[in-house]
Amino acid sequence: MQFQQLLYFVAVAETLHFTRAAERVHVAQPSLSQQIKALERELGAELFSRARGNIALTDAGETLLPLARRILADADTARLEVQELAQLRRGRVRLGATPSICTGLLPDVLRAFHDAHPGIELLIEESGSLDLVRELARGALDLALIALPLPPSAPALTTVELLTEDLVVVSSAERPAPGGGGELTIPGLRDEPMVMFRHGYDLRELTVAACRAEGFEPVFTVEGGEMDAVLGFVRAGLGVAVVPAMVVDRAGPGLRVTPLAGSPLRRTIALAHRTDVAPPRAARELKRILLG
């Protein structure tokens, strides 16, 4: 099995077209097809079904695809690690973070990192914790700032707790305050229409779990949004949402913030990377700044 064969295999798997895959990897289509056939002979199984000109992954191909992607990602990381010059003069860091961290914590940290290492490219992916864990697992990120605890199905990740943030309820400043304007608890959300994040956000799972623990299902007026969209829907008066307090500090006008009393909601943010792959040098330097 050759590295080049895995590269060609992933290209075909992602395009489901041999000609377009060949164009992507800059090789003649017959050469690519020959290498795919050689890989199938080596593995003793067909990786693609080619019925009536339609390309689809076989069961063997579905099994190989995530492994091949990981091998290619690890090789890319190794190449970048070797190519980095002394004193961190060039390189890149692929960092994932939840929206609240991107808004509240990262700007100052990234400015300090960039001032110290201006030649390093910073690639930031903003998403929910569950999505970021998957991206770490497949080698698409070097580091990620995610919410703990990790889901049971999470891969082997090394985590270091960074901070604990309070969650608050936001509502439109033009609508009556939730809970009648008095002290608000989780049970007080029973009759409040809610704007809910899309699947993949830990805030969604945490909010729903807290409501169910109090014996009720939350009522959604809108669901499926990203952080900015959720805040916009709340500002428009479509419902309330549970968000990290640090987001509200930079969310702009039009929102009312109500702390949760009784058993307040909090979440712990940790810095994570794959246990089986050491982060590249530039990522280790960013980790040092984050934890410092």
PDB file of C-alpha atoms in Angstrom:
ATOM      1  CA  MET A   1       0.000   0.000   0.000  1.00  0.00           C
ATOM      2  CA  GLN A   2       1.466   3.332  -1.065  1.00  0.00           C
ATOM      3  CA  PHE A   3       0.818   6.811   0.275  1.00  0.00           C
ATOM      4  CA  GLN A   4       0.037   8.039  -3.227  1.00  0.00           C
ATOM      5  CA  GLN A   5      -2.604   5.328  -3.644  1.00  0.00           C
ATOM      6  CA  LEU A   6      -4.375   6.501  -0.488  1.00  0.00           C
ATOM      7  CA  LEU A   7      -4.290  10.073  -1.790  1.00  0.00           C
ATOM      8  CA  TYR A   8      -5.912   8.972  -5.060  1.00  0.00           C
ATOM      9  CA  PHE A   9      -8.443   6.814  -3.199  1.00  0.00           C
ATOM     10  CA  VAL A  10      -9.601   9.730  -0.994  1.00  0.00           C
ATOM     11  CA  ALA A  11      -9.885  11.993  -4.039  1.00  0.00           C
ATOM     12  CA  VAL A  12     -12.163   9.491  -5.810  1.00  0.00           C
ATOM     13  CA  ALA A  13     -14.157   8.849  -2.613  1.00  0.00           C
ATOM     14  CA  GLU A  14     -14.809  12.568  -2.161  1.00  0.00           C
ATOM     15  CA  THR A  15     -15.653  13.355  -5.795  1.00  0.00           C
ATOM     16  CA  LEU A  16     -17.202   9.998  -6.765  1.00  0.00           C
ATOM     17  CA  HIS A  17     -15.754  10.672 -10.200  1.00  0.00           C
ATOM     18  CA  PHE A  18     -12.452   9.369 -11.552  1.00  0.00           C
ATOM     19  CA  THR A  19     -11.835  12.231 -13.987  1.00  0.00           C
ATOM     20  CA  ARG A  20     -12.520  14.971 -11.433  1.00  0.00           C
ATOM     21  CA  ALA A  21     -10.406  13.111  -8.871  1.00  0.00           C
ATOM     22  CA  ALA A  22      -7.523  12.953 -11.343  1.00  0.00           C
ATOM     23  CA  GLU A  23      -7.815  16.693 -11.945  1.00  0.00           C
ATOM     24  CA  ARG A  24      -7.762  17.333  -8.200  1.00  0.00           C
ATOM     25  CA  VAL A  25      -4.521  15.409  -7.646  1.00  0.00           C
ATOM     26  CA  HIS A  26      -2.963  16.553 -10.966  1.00  0.00           C
ATOM     27  CA  VAL A  27      -2.480  13.143 -12.536  1.00  0.00           C
ATOM     28  CA  ALA A  28      -3.735  11.530 -15.724  1.00  0.00           C
ATOM     29  CA  GLN A  29      -7.009   9.667 -15.236  1.00  0.00           C
ATOM     30  CA  PRO A  30      -5.676   6.303 -16.541  1.00  0.00           C
ATOM     31  CA  SER A  31      -2.766   6.457 -14.079  1.00  0.00           C
ATOM     32  CA  LEU A  32      -5.145   7.176 -11.211  1.00  0.00           C
ATOM     33  CA  SER A  33      -7.416   4.281 -12.203  1.00  0.00           C
ATOM     34  CA  GLN A  34      -4.435   1.913 -12.388  1.00  0.00           C
ATOM     35  CA  GLN A  35      -3.287   2.919  -8.908  1.00  0.00           C
ATOM     36  CA  ILE A  36      -6.791   2.406  -7.476  1.00  0.00           C
ATOM     37  CA  LYS A  37      -6.918  -1.069  -9.035  1.00  0.00           C
ATOM     38  CA  ALA A  38      -3.462  -1.844  -7.620  1.00  0.00           C
ATOM     39  CA  LEU A  39      -4.651  -0.764  -4.166  1.00  0.00           C
ATOM     40  CA  GLU A  40      -7.721  -2.998  -4.467  1.00  0.00           C
ATOM     41  CA  ARG A  41      -5.496  -5.945  -5.415  1.00  0.00           C
ATOM     42  CA  GLU A  42      -3.240  -5.228  -2.449  1.00  0.00           C
ATOM     43  CA  LEU A  43      -6.199  -5.125  -0.053  1.00  0.00           C
ATOM     44  CA  GLY A  44      -8.043  -8.013  -1.654  1.00  0.00           C
ATOM     45  CA  ALA A  45     -11.304  -6.092  -1.909  1.00  0.00           C
ATOM     46  CA  GLU A  46     -13.031  -3.700  -4.268  1.00  0.00           C
ATOM     47  CA  LEU A  47     -13.233  -0.172  -2.877  1.00  0.00           C
ATOM     48  CA  PHE A  48     -15.714   1.227  -5.393  1.00  0.00           C
ATOM     49  CA  SER A  49     -18.737  -0.157  -7.167  1.00  0.00           C
ATOM     50  CA  ARG A  50     -18.880   0.997 -10.761  1.00  0.00           C
ATOM     51  CA  ALA A  51     -22.362  -0.085 -11.836  1.00  0.00           C
ATOM     52  CA  ARG A  52     -23.614   1.689 -14.978  1.00  0.00           C
ATOM     53  CA  GLY A  53     -21.041   4.428 -14.658  1.00  0.00           C
ATOM     54  CA  ASN A  54     -22.127   5.413 -11.154  1.00  0.00           C
ATOM     55  CA  ILE A  55     -19.308   5.406  -8.616  1.00  0.00           C
ATOM     56  CA  ALA A  56     -20.065   4.482  -5.007  1.00  0.00           C
ATOM     57  CA  LEU A  57     -18.016   3.281  -2.059  1.00  0.00           C
ATOM     58  CA  THR A  58     -18.269  -0.381  -1.154  1.00  0.00           C
ATOM     59  CA  ASP A  59     -18.292  -1.514   2.470  1.00  0.00           C
ATOM     60  CA  ALA A  60     -14.519  -1.955   2.231  1.00  0.00           C
ATOM     61  CA  GLY A  61     -14.197   1.571   0.852  1.00  0.00           C
ATOM     62  CA  GLU A  62     -16.334   3.018   3.656  1.00  0.00           C
ATOM     63  CA  THR A  63     -14.070   1.288   6.170  1.00  0.00           C
ATOM     64  CA  LEU A  64     -10.864   2.531   4.564  1.00  0.00           C
ATOM     65  CA  LEU A  65     -11.927   6.161   4.031  1.00  0.00           C
ATOM     66  CA  PRO A  66     -11.622   7.528   7.608  1.00  0.00           C
ATOM     67  CA  LEU A  67      -8.355   5.637   8.100  1.00  0.00           C
ATOM     68  CA  ALA A  68      -6.917   6.978   4.855  1.00  0.00           C
ATOM     69  CA  ARG A  69      -7.941  10.529   5.745  1.00  0.00           C
ATOM     70  CA  ARG A  70      -6.229  10.212   9.101  1.00  0.00           C
ATOM     71  CA  ILE A  71      -3.036   8.852   7.544  1.00  0.00           C
ATOM     72  CA  LEU A  72      -2.956  11.719   5.039  1.00  0.00           C
ATOM     73  CA  ALA A  73      -3.637  14.297   7.744  1.00  0.00           C
ATOM     74  CA  ASP A  74      -0.886  12.886   9.944  1.00  0.00           C
ATOM     75  CA  ALA A  75       1.540  12.898   7.019  1.00  0.00           C
ATOM     76  CA  ASP A  76       0.639  16.520   6.293  1.00  0.00           C
ATOM     77  CA  THR A  77       1.243  17.422   9.923  1.00  0.00           C
ATOM     78  CA  ALA A  78       4.607  15.651   9.855  1.00  0.00           C
ATOM     79  CA  ARG A  79       5.596  17.488   6.691  1.00  0.00           C
ATOM     80  CA  LEU A  80       4.721  20.864   8.178  1.00  0.00           C
ATOM     81  CA  GLU A  81       6.517  20.017  11.420  1.00  0.00           C
ATOM     82  CA  VAL A  82       9.730  19.171   9.571  1.00  0.00           C
ATOM     83  CA  GLN A  83       9.465  22.247   7.362  1.00  0.00           C
ATOM     84  CA  GLU A  84       9.117  24.678  10.242  1.00  0.00           C
ATOM     85  CA  LEU A  85      12.189  26.817  10.642  1.00  0.00           C
ATOM     86  CA  ALA A  86      13.951  27.482  13.925  1.00  0.00           C
ATOM     87  CA  GLN A  87      12.383  29.983  16.309  1.00  0.00           C
ATOM     88  CA  LEU A  88       8.893  29.497  14.863  1.00  0.00           C
ATOM     89  CA  ARG A  89       9.387  31.740  11.860  1.00  0.00           C
ATOM     90  CA  ARG A  90       6.798  29.930   9.767  1.00  0.00           C
ATOM     91  CA  GLY A  91       4.190  27.188   9.970  1.00  0.00           C
ATOM     92  CA  ARG A  92       0.498  27.021  10.718  1.00  0.00           C
ATOM     93  CA  VAL A  93      -1.875  26.184  13.536  1.00  0.00           C
ATOM     94  CA  ARG A  94      -5.336  24.752  12.960  1.00  0.00           C
ATOM     95  CA  LEU A  95      -7.406  25.697  16.009  1.00  0.00           C
ATOM     96  CA  GLY A  96     -11.042  24.900  16.665  1.00  0.00           C
ATOM     97  CA  ALA A  97     -13.113  26.767  19.230  1.00  0.00           C
ATOM     98  CA  THR A  98     -16.690  27.179  20.367  1.00  0.00           C
ATOM     99  CA  PRO A  99     -18.351  30.456  19.341  1.00  0.00           C
ATOM    100  CA  SER A 100     -18.260  31.902  22.861  1.00  0.00           C
ATOM    101  CA  ILE A 101     -14.506  31.332  23.059  1.00  0.00           C
ATOM    102  CA  CYS A 102     -13.969  32.806  19.595  1.00  0.00           C
ATOM    103  CA  THR A 103     -15.836  35.904  20.686  1.00  0.00           C
ATOM    104  CA  GLY A 104     -14.617  36.282  24.243  1.00  0.00           C
ATOM    105  CA  LEU A 105     -11.176  34.752  24.792  1.00  0.00           C
ATOM    106  CA  LEU A 106      -9.452  34.167  21.470  1.00  0.00           C
ATOM    107  CA  PRO A 107      -9.021  37.681  20.059  1.00  0.00           C
ATOM    108  CA  ASP A 108      -6.559  38.765  22.762  1.00  0.00           C
ATOM    109  CA  VAL A 109      -4.747  35.412  22.795  1.00  0.00           C
ATOM    110  CA  LEU A 110      -4.376  35.291  19.027  1.00  0.00           C
ATOM    111  CA  ARG A 111      -3.116  38.874  18.948  1.00  0.00           C
ATOM    112  CA  ALA A 112      -0.406  38.008  21.482  1.00  0.00           C
ATOM    113  CA  PHE A 113       0.531  34.898  19.501  1.00  0.00           C
ATOM    114  CA  HIS A 114       0.612  36.753  16.186  1.00  0.00           C
ATOM    115  CA  ASP A 115       2.724  39.566  17.640  1.00  0.00           C
ATOM    116  CA  ALA A 116       5.273  37.008  18.832  1.00  0.00           C
ATOM    117  CA  HIS A 117       5.156  34.787  15.720  1.00  0.00           C
ATOM    118  CA  PRO A 118       3.896  36.818  12.724  1.00  0.00           C
ATOM    119  CA  GLY A 119       5.029  34.211  10.205  1.00  0.00           C
ATOM    120  CA  ILE A 120       2.681  31.507  11.501  1.00  0.00           C
ATOM    121  CA  GLU A 121      -0.646  31.122   9.741  1.00  0.00           C
ATOM    122  CA  LEU A 122      -3.661  30.785  12.053  1.00  0.00           C
ATOM    123  CA  LEU A 123      -6.591  28.751  10.738  1.00  0.00           C
ATOM    124  CA  ILE A 124      -9.631  29.000  13.011  1.00  0.00           C
ATOM    125  CA  GLU A 125     -12.690  26.761  12.831  1.00  0.00           C
ATOM    126  CA  GLU A 126     -15.682  27.927  14.842  1.00  0.00           C
ATOM    127  CA  SER A 127     -18.213  25.235  15.714  1.00  0.00           C
ATOM    128  CA  GLY A 128     -19.868  23.301  18.510  1.00  0.00           C
ATOM    129  CA  SER A 129     -17.864  21.009  20.755  1.00  0.00           C
ATOM    130  CA  LEU A 130     -19.226  17.767  19.296  1.00  0.00           C
ATOM    131  CA  ASP A 131     -18.239  18.834  15.789  1.00  0.00           C
ATOM    132  CA  LEU A 132     -14.794  19.927  16.971  1.00  0.00           C
ATOM    133  CA  VAL A 133     -14.171  16.563  18.650  1.00  0.00           C
ATOM    134  CA  ARG A 134     -14.902  14.852  15.335  1.00  0.00           C
ATOM    135  CA  GLU A 135     -12.543  17.220  13.507  1.00  0.00           C
ATOM    136  CA  LEU A 136      -9.778  16.474  16.020  1.00  0.00           C
ATOM    137  CA  ALA A 137     -10.329  12.751  15.564  1.00  0.00           C
ATOM    138  CA  ARG A 138      -9.914  12.869  11.795  1.00  0.00           C
ATOM    139  CA  GLY A 139      -6.784  15.017  11.989  1.00  0.00           C
ATOM    140  CA  ALA A 140      -8.323  18.215  10.603  1.00  0.00           C
ATOM    141  CA  LEU A 141      -7.381  20.269  13.699  1.00  0.00           C
ATOM    142  CA  ASP A 142      -4.225  20.527  15.794  1.00  0.00           C
ATOM    143  CA  LEU A 143      -5.943  21.926  18.899  1.00  0.00           C
ATOM    144  CA  ALA A 144      -9.504  22.634  19.945  1.00  0.00           C
ATOM    145  CA  LEU A 145     -11.180  24.481  22.790  1.00  0.00           C
ATOM    146  CA  ILE A 146     -14.135  22.290  23.698  1.00  0.00           C
ATOM    147  CA  ALA A 147     -16.635  21.822  26.505  1.00  0.00           C
ATOM    148  CA  LEU A 148     -16.232  19.016  29.031  1.00  0.00           C
ATOM    149  CA  PRO A 149     -17.165  16.300  29.676  1.00  0.00           C
ATOM    150  CA  LEU A 150     -16.304  14.567  26.436  1.00  0.00           C
ATOM    151  CA  PRO A 151     -19.061  12.459  24.875  1.00  0.00           C
ATOM    152  CA  PRO A 152     -18.786   8.694  25.520  1.00  0.00           C
ATOM    153  CA  SER A 153     -17.980   8.078  21.863  1.00  0.00           C
ATOM    154  CA  ALA A 154     -15.114  10.587  21.810  1.00  0.00           C
ATOM    155  CA  PRO A 155     -11.703   9.395  20.577  1.00  0.00           C
ATOM    156  CA  ALA A 156      -8.626   9.398  22.805  1.00  0.00           C
ATOM    157  CA  LEU A 157      -7.970  13.082  23.487  1.00  0.00           C
ATOM    158  CA  THR A 158      -5.624  14.816  25.902  1.00  0.00           C
ATOM    159  CA  THR A 159      -7.447  17.660  27.645  1.00  0.00           C
ATOM    160  CA  VAL A 160      -6.361  20.443  29.995  1.00  0.00           C
ATOM    161  CA  GLU A 161      -9.050  22.475  31.755  1.00  0.00           C
ATOM    162  CA  LEU A 162      -8.810  26.146  30.844  1.00  0.00           C
ATOM    163  CA  LEU A 163     -11.783  27.942  32.388  1.00  0.00           C
ATOM    164  CA  THR A 164     -15.305  27.589  33.720  1.00  0.00           C
ATOM    165  CA  GLU A 165     -17.925  29.931  32.320  1.00  0.00           C
ATOM    166  CA  ASP A 166     -21.400  30.774  33.596  1.00  0.00           C
ATOM    167  CA  LEU A 167     -24.422  30.363  31.360  1.00  0.00           C
ATOM    168  CA  VAL A 168     -27.134  33.006  31.363  1.00  0.00           C
ATOM    169  CA  VAL A 169     -30.527  33.515  29.731  1.00  0.00           C
ATOM    170  CA  VAL A 170     -30.757  36.184  27.047  1.00  0.00           C
ATOM    171  CA  SER A 171     -34.011  37.706  25.854  1.00  0.00           C
ATOM    172  CA  SER A 172     -35.121  40.655  23.757  1.00  0.00           C
ATOM    173  CA  ALA A 173     -34.848  43.960  25.599  1.00  0.00           C
ATOM    174  CA  GLU A 174     -38.126  44.965  23.921  1.00  0.00           C
ATOM    175  CA  ARG A 175     -40.119  42.026  25.331  1.00  0.00           C
ATOM    176  CA  PRO A 176     -41.170  41.269  28.942  1.00  0.00           C
ATOM    177  CA  ALA A 177     -38.406  39.749  31.023  1.00  0.00           C
ATOM    178  CA  PRO A 178     -38.511  35.945  31.347  1.00  0.00           C
ATOM    179  CA  GLY A 179     -40.020  34.690  34.574  1.00  0.00           C
ATOM    180  CA  GLY A 180     -41.927  37.941  35.013  1.00  0.00           C
ATOM    181  CA  GLY A 181     -38.787  39.888  35.784  1.00  0.00           C
ATOM    182  CA  GLY A 182     -38.069  38.145  39.078  1.00  0.00           C
ATOM    183  CA  GLU A 183     -35.500  35.507  39.954  1.00  0.00           C
ATOM    184  CA  LEU A 184     -35.194  33.004  37.133  1.00  0.00           C
ATOM    185  CA  THR A 185     -34.463  29.309  37.605  1.00  0.00           C
ATOM    186  CA  ILE A 186     -34.412  26.385  35.200  1.00  0.00           C
ATOM    187  CA  PRO A 187     -38.056  25.467  36.029  1.00  0.00           C
ATOM    188  CA  GLY A 188     -38.929  29.060  35.142  1.00  0.00           C
ATOM    189  CA  LEU A 189     -38.039  28.263  31.525  1.00  0.00           C
ATOM    190  CA  ARG A 190     -40.904  25.770  31.264  1.00  0.00           C
ATOM    191  CA  ASP A 191     -43.287  28.308  29.724  1.00  0.00           C
ATOM    192  CA  GLU A 192     -40.669  30.332  27.841  1.00  0.00           C
ATOM    193  CA  PRO A 193     -40.352  29.771  24.076  1.00  0.00           C
ATOM    194  CA  MET A 194     -36.722  29.079  23.288  1.00  0.00           C
ATOM    195  CA  VAL A 195     -34.342  29.676  20.407  1.00  0.00           C
ATOM    196  CA  MET A 196     -32.154  26.594  20.184  1.00  0.00           C
ATOM    197  CA  PHE A 197     -28.782  25.876  18.626  1.00  0.00           C
ATOM    198  CA  ARG A 198     -28.331  23.266  15.940  1.00  0.00           C
ATOM    199  CA  HIS A 199     -27.245  19.732  16.750  1.00  0.00           C
ATOM    200  CA  GLY A 200     -23.504  19.572  17.415  1.00  0.00           C
ATOM    201  CA  TYR A 201     -23.500  22.404  19.955  1.00  0.00           C
ATOM    202  CA  ASP A 202     -22.889  21.299  23.527  1.00  0.00           C
ATOM    203  CA  LEU A 203     -25.068  24.236  24.647  1.00  0.00           C
ATOM    204  CA  ARG A 204     -28.034  22.503  23.076  1.00  0.00           C
ATOM    205  CA  GLU A 205     -27.391  19.237  24.893  1.00  0.00           C
ATOM    206  CA  LEU A 206     -26.687  20.991  28.186  1.00  0.00           C
ATOM    207  CA  THR A 207     -29.848  23.120  28.052  1.00  0.00           C
ATOM    208  CA  VAL A 208     -32.135  20.254  27.072  1.00  0.00           C
ATOM    209  CA  ALA A 209     -30.619  18.003  29.766  1.00  0.00           C
ATOM    210  CA  ALA A 210     -31.116  20.693  32.448  1.00  0.00           C
ATOM    211  CA  CYS A 211     -34.783  21.126  31.468  1.00  0.00           C
ATOM    212  CA  ARG A 212     -35.426  17.381  31.438  1.00  0.00           C
ATOM    213  CA  ALA A 213     -33.819  17.075  34.867  1.00  0.00           C
ATOM    214  CA  GLU A 214     -36.561  19.442  36.083  1.00  0.00           C
ATOM    215  CA  GLY A 215     -39.255  17.308  34.484  1.00  0.00           C
ATOM    216  CA  PHE A 216     -40.147  19.156  31.302  1.00  0.00           C
ATOM    217  CA  GLU A 217     -39.266  19.397  27.624  1.00  0.00           C
ATOM    218  CA  PRO A 218     -38.230  22.850  26.381  1.00  0.00           C
ATOM    219  CA  VAL A 219     -40.430  24.444  23.722  1.00  0.00           C
ATOM    220  CA  PHE A 220     -38.515  25.591  20.630  1.00  0.00           C
ATOM    221  CA  THR A 221     -39.767  28.405  18.424  1.00  0.00           C
ATOM    222  CA  VAL A 222     -36.650  28.312  16.243  1.00  0.00           C
ATOM    223  CA  GLU A 223     -33.878  25.727  16.208  1.00  0.00           C
ATOM    224  CA  GLY A 224     -30.846  24.941  14.134  1.00  0.00           C
ATOM    225  CA  GLY A 225     -28.917  28.201  14.331  1.00  0.00           C
ATOM    226  CA  GLU A 226     -25.299  29.163  14.889  1.00  0.00           C
ATOM    227  CA  MET A 227     -24.373  31.553  17.715  1.00  0.00           C
ATOM    228  CA  ASP A 228     -24.804  34.797  15.764  1.00  0.00           C
ATOM    229  CA  ALA A 229     -28.114  33.611  14.328  1.00  0.00           C
ATOM    230  CA  VAL A 230     -29.410  32.542  17.747  1.00  0.00           C
ATOM    231  CA  LEU A 231     -28.608  35.944  19.239  1.00  0.00           C
ATOM    232  CA  GLY A 232     -30.264  37.642  16.263  1.00  0.00           C
ATOM    233  CA  PHE A 233     -33.424  35.581  16.667  1.00  0.00           C
ATOM    234  CA  VAL A 234     -33.522  36.368  20.384  1.00  0.00           C
ATOM    235  CA  ARG A 235     -32.997  40.071  19.692  1.00  0.00           C
ATOM    236  CA  ALA A 236     -35.957  39.908  17.288  1.00  0.00           C
ATOM    237  CA  GLY A 237     -38.177  38.578  20.085  1.00  0.00           C
ATOM    238  CA  LEU A 238     -38.585  34.993  18.854  1.00  0.00           C
ATOM    239  CA  GLY A 239     -37.689  33.494  22.215  1.00  0.00           C
ATOM    240  CA  VAL A 240     -35.022  33.212  24.907  1.00  0.00           C
ATOM    241  CA  ALA A 241     -31.729  31.302  24.752  1.00  0.00           C
ATOM    242  CA  VAL A 242     -29.156  29.964  27.183  1.00  0.00           C
ATOM    243  CA  VAL A 243     -25.690  31.219  26.248  1.00  0.00           C
ATOM    244  CA  PRO A 244     -22.287  31.776  27.905  1.00  0.00           C
ATOM    245  CA  ALA A 245     -22.026  35.070  29.765  1.00  0.00           C
ATOM    246  CA  MET A 246     -18.845  36.046  27.903  1.00  0.00           C
ATOM    247  CA  VAL A 247     -20.730  36.068  24.592  1.00  0.00           C
ATOM    248  CA  VAL A 248     -23.177  38.696  25.802  1.00  0.00           C
ATOM    249  CA  ASP A 249     -20.389  41.136  26.654  1.00  0.00           C
ATOM    250  CA  ARG A 250     -19.690  41.553  22.924  1.00  0.00           C
ATOM    251  CA  ALA A 251     -23.132  40.800  21.509  1.00  0.00           C
ATOM    252  CA  GLY A 252     -24.227  44.424  21.091  1.00  0.00           C
ATOM    253  CA  PRO A 253     -27.435  46.176  22.184  1.00  0.00           C
ATOM    254  CA  GLY A 254     -30.970  44.844  22.193  1.00  0.00           C
ATOM    255  CA  LEU A 255     -30.456  41.929  24.569  1.00  0.00           C
ATOM    256  CA  ARG A 256     -31.431  41.518  28.202  1.00  0.00           C
ATOM    257  CA  VAL A 257     -29.270  39.234  30.352  1.00  0.00           C
ATOM    258  CA  THR A 258     -30.872  37.276  33.195  1.00  0.00           C
ATOM    259  CA  PRO A 259     -28.684  35.140  35.465  1.00  0.00           C
ATOM    260  CA  LEU A 260     -29.947  31.718  36.459  1.00  0.00           C
ATOM    261  CA  ALA A 261     -30.571  31.352  40.176  1.00  0.00           C
ATOM    262  CA  GLY A 262     -30.861  28.230  42.291  1.00  0.00           C
ATOM    263  CA  SER A 263     -28.632  25.731  40.504  1.00  0.00           C
ATOM    264  CA  PRO A 264     -26.850  27.926  37.952  1.00  0.00           C
ATOM    265  CA  LEU A 265     -25.589  26.348  34.750  1.00  0.00           C
ATOM    266  CA  ARG A 266     -21.865  26.321  34.076  1.00  0.00           C
ATOM    267  CA  ARG A 267     -19.609  24.602  31.622  1.00  0.00           C
ATOM    268  CA  THR A 268     -15.911  23.834  31.675  1.00  0.00           C
ATOM    269  CA  ILE A 269     -13.804  24.621  28.627  1.00  0.00           C
ATOM    270  CA  ALA A 270     -10.666  22.573  27.987  1.00  0.00           C
ATOM    271  CA  LEU A 271      -7.869  22.651  25.451  1.00  0.00           C
ATOM    272  CA  ALA A 272      -7.725  19.317  23.618  1.00  0.00           C
ATOM    273  CA  HIS A 273      -5.588  17.500  21.089  1.00  0.00           C
ATOM    274  CA  ARG A 274      -5.281  13.921  19.917  1.00  0.00           C
ATOM    275  CA  THR A 275      -3.425  11.717  22.369  1.00  0.00           C
ATOM    276  CA  ASP A 276      -1.753   9.631  19.672  1.00  0.00           C
ATOM    277  CA  VAL A 277      -0.321  12.593  17.717  1.00  0.00           C
ATOM    278  CA  ALA A 278       1.851  15.315  19.226  1.00  0.00           C
ATOM    279  CA  PRO A 279       0.738  18.798  18.139  1.00  0.00           C
ATOM    280  CA  PRO A 280       3.171  20.518  15.760  1.00  0.00           C
ATOM    281  CA  ARG A 281       5.649  22.976  17.186  1.00  0.00           C
ATOM    282  CA  ALA A 282       3.622  26.096  16.424  1.00  0.00           C
ATOM    283  CA  ALA A 283       0.535  24.537  18.025  1.00  0.00           C
ATOM    284  CA  ARG A 284       2.537  23.719  21.149  1.00  0.00           C
ATOM    285  CA  GLU A 285       3.558  27.365  21.387  1.00  0.00           C
ATOM    286  CA  LEU A 286      -0.055  28.508  21.074  1.00  0.00           C
ATOM    287  CA  LYS A 287      -0.990  25.982  23.752  1.00  0.00           C
ATOM    288  CA  ARG A 288       1.619  27.482  26.050  1.00  0.00           C
ATOM    289  CA  ILE A 289       0.168  30.966  25.568  1.00  0.00           C
ATOM    290  CA  LEU A 290      -3.394  29.766  26.092  1.00  0.00           C
ATOM    291  CA  LEU A 291      -2.544  27.969  29.308  1.00  0.00           C
ATOM    292  CA  GLY A 292      -0.248  30.757  30.533  1.00  0.00           C
TER     293      GLY A 292
END
